[in-house]
Amino acid sequence: MTTLAELIASASGLQDCANWRALETHRQSVGDLHSSALLDEPGRYEALSRGACGLVLDYSRHLLSEETIGLLLQLAEERQLAAWIESLLSGARVNNTEDRPALHTALRRDAGRPLVVDGEDVMPLVHAEREKFLTFAEAVRSGVHTGATGERITDVVNIGIGGSDLGLVMLDSALAEYRDPAVRLHFVSNIDGTQLADVLDQVRPETTLFIICSKSFKTIETQLNADAARQWFLERMPAAAIGSHFAAISVNAEAMDRFGIGNNLRFKIWDWVGGRYSLWSAVGLSVAIGIGADNFRELLAGAASMDDHFESAPFADNLPVLLGLLGVWQQNFLATASHAVLPYDQRLRYFPAFLQQLEMESNGKGVTRDGQPVDYATGTVIWGEPGSNAQHSFFQLLHQGNARVSLDFIAPVVASSRYADQHLQGLGNMLAQAEAFARGYPAEAVAADLSAAGRSEADVARLAAHKAHPGNRSVSVLLMDQLGPRSLGALVALYEHKVFVQSVIWGINPFDQWGVELGKGLAVQMSVALAGDDHAVLPGIANLIRRRR
Ligand code: F6P
């Protein structure tokens, strides 16, 4: 068994890999291919689609052949992906720059399966905290936990940002059908105060539970919003009421003490959970209150099933491995620097924003695990909107513009609402777009169609080029059986592991995020400067600062 130190030591040198070089050569032969012809090859769908955990990934609309997939899979072997997966799941310190494991998979692991890290089984801790926050969630839902005046909690305000917000907003929207309408969830993340003001205008202190969600309990946005919420509360309620109306999730017990969070309303997370991977922990409390403990357990079970699949399925059938390798192919060999995520279900509208942090904060790195600069593309620019809104907004550029963008289409097969006919229309639109992006519409076909429609030769000559679609866009279609807690858990875990797979290929650490620190430090200085301290004014920013003073 290769040790973690040996894995880290071999993280650089991607471009020296035999299969990387083979892919570079192979890429030349793909230059002449067109998806339109590829899609007509018999058996292509069977060869280039796989299913697991209630999800089906169809990657037949990529500009690649089975040989390409073979080379990518060999590259994964050469990059020792199996040993890396084993290291991740067994609790080795895969976050080498912060010297920690990355154990988000423990958070959804069956409590009866021990996981020994540094000589200690972490599962009893995980299990105890899981039971504690899910029991509290049920107490809020059932009215056993009330506000200080004895009134039921009707509004829950989660105050957190980044990984302490985005996943929760996404889950809350996606699982709307499972939500208890008697408790409204609100999410406050942004620093400027408008979001907080808008929420506070809608709630009553007697019936509101605030959840301060911050792994570090040091994040400035969360601190400002939490302090302002507490002040608002204390202007209306006695100080003793804080104990019933403010809960918190953090690793920072002292800060929770200082804030006045009572022992029964504080929940632990651990250093070994990255913020963007933390929704499975007590960080998910607000969502657990919304959907209930049983549904939250289903979410965890769905993710755990994807973990098992990731651990045990052969790479050729392994969804996260395939999705990760497809991204490498698009990005490193087809020069695609931008990736759109397009869910055809309005309830998944926050999924692209969630993935932005997951993928871009994880893999937006410019040095390898041992600090060597990389000279190939790493983390992709991720963005997206739900279809079919997106069709009427930016699809024009994707179809006919010259920026190369790859696409993930995602949809549940079963309708998420009672409007099943409309769901079918949405699904039809998604499949039509997937075909159009891949096959395109060549100028000759446009010309023939225009002639057949009776247009003059001059019109045909004038319009054919404008109406032509080049096609050949890289498209994945991801179908889920139904949008529910279990399938959503599997979907989120799929993308988490995709990110890990790519990090292994690229030789980078996906679990740190030093890149967000520089701006945080400067923000403190800017605030001081805006408050009137001339010593803090940097030359380049002086004119802007003076406009505010
Ligand atoms: O600034 C980025 C970040 O550190 C994220 O990684 C994290 O999810 C977010 O801030 C919030 O951090 P915390 O939960 O510690 O408030």
PDB file of C-alpha atoms in Angstrom, residues 33-37 39 61-63 334 396-405 407 433-443 467-475:
ATOM      1  CA  LEU A  33     -14.656  14.036 -35.195  1.00  0.00           C
ATOM      2  CA  HIS A  34     -18.132  15.479 -34.972  1.00  0.00           C
ATOM      3  CA  SER A  35     -20.640  14.503 -32.277  1.00  0.00           C
ATOM      4  CA  SER A  36     -23.314  14.203 -34.895  1.00  0.00           C
ATOM      5  CA  ALA A  37     -21.573  11.239 -36.509  1.00  0.00           C
ATOM      6  CA  LEU A  39     -24.022   9.796 -31.841  1.00  0.00           C
ATOM      7  CA  ARG A  61     -22.578  13.584 -26.246  1.00  0.00           C
ATOM      8  CA  HIS A  62     -18.928  14.320 -25.546  1.00  0.00           C
ATOM      9  CA  LEU A  63     -16.323  14.733 -28.191  1.00  0.00           C
ATOM     10  CA  LEU A 334     -10.347  20.504 -25.443  1.00  0.00           C
ATOM     11  CA  GLN A 396     -27.463  31.865 -27.807  1.00  0.00           C
ATOM     12  CA  LEU A 397     -23.802  32.286 -26.895  1.00  0.00           C
ATOM     13  CA  LEU A 398     -23.462  28.615 -26.022  1.00  0.00           C
ATOM     14  CA  HIS A 399     -24.888  27.539 -29.377  1.00  0.00           C
ATOM     15  CA  GLN A 400     -23.272  30.029 -31.727  1.00  0.00           C
ATOM     16  CA  GLY A 401     -20.675  32.021 -29.800  1.00  0.00           C
ATOM     17  CA  ASN A 402     -17.017  31.045 -30.000  1.00  0.00           C
ATOM     18  CA  ALA A 403     -16.323  30.584 -26.280  1.00  0.00           C
ATOM     19  CA  ARG A 404     -15.935  26.914 -25.495  1.00  0.00           C
ATOM     20  CA  VAL A 405     -18.268  25.911 -22.639  1.00  0.00           C
ATOM     21  CA  LEU A 407     -22.523  21.577 -20.058  1.00  0.00           C
ATOM     22  CA  GLN A 433     -31.028  21.149 -26.137  1.00  0.00           C
ATOM     23  CA  ALA A 434     -28.614  18.306 -25.355  1.00  0.00           C
ATOM     24  CA  GLU A 435     -29.063  17.039 -28.913  1.00  0.00           C
ATOM     25  CA  ALA A 436     -28.805  20.503 -30.468  1.00  0.00           C
ATOM     26  CA  PHE A 437     -25.583  21.303 -28.611  1.00  0.00           C
ATOM     27  CA  ALA A 438     -24.005  18.034 -29.647  1.00  0.00           C
ATOM     28  CA  ARG A 439     -25.246  17.617 -33.214  1.00  0.00           C
ATOM     29  CA  GLY A 440     -25.495  21.241 -34.244  1.00  0.00           C
ATOM     30  CA  TYR A 441     -27.145  22.297 -37.490  1.00  0.00           C
ATOM     31  CA  PRO A 442     -24.678  22.458 -40.387  1.00  0.00           C
ATOM     32  CA  ALA A 443     -24.922  25.275 -42.943  1.00  0.00           C
ATOM     33  CA  LYS A 467     -28.624  30.048 -38.830  1.00  0.00           C
ATOM     34  CA  ALA A 468     -25.977  27.330 -38.712  1.00  0.00           C
ATOM     35  CA  HIS A 469     -25.045  25.794 -35.334  1.00  0.00           C
ATOM     36  CA  PRO A 470     -21.558  24.250 -35.130  1.00  0.00           C
ATOM     37  CA  GLY A 471     -22.541  21.683 -32.464  1.00  0.00           C
ATOM     38  CA  ASN A 472     -19.766  19.550 -30.960  1.00  0.00           C
ATOM     39  CA  ARG A 473     -20.376  20.989 -27.494  1.00  0.00           C
ATOM     40  CA  SER A 474     -19.446  18.656 -24.636  1.00  0.00           C
ATOM     41  CA  VAL A 475     -22.672  17.637 -22.925  1.00  0.00           C
TER      42      VAL A 475
END
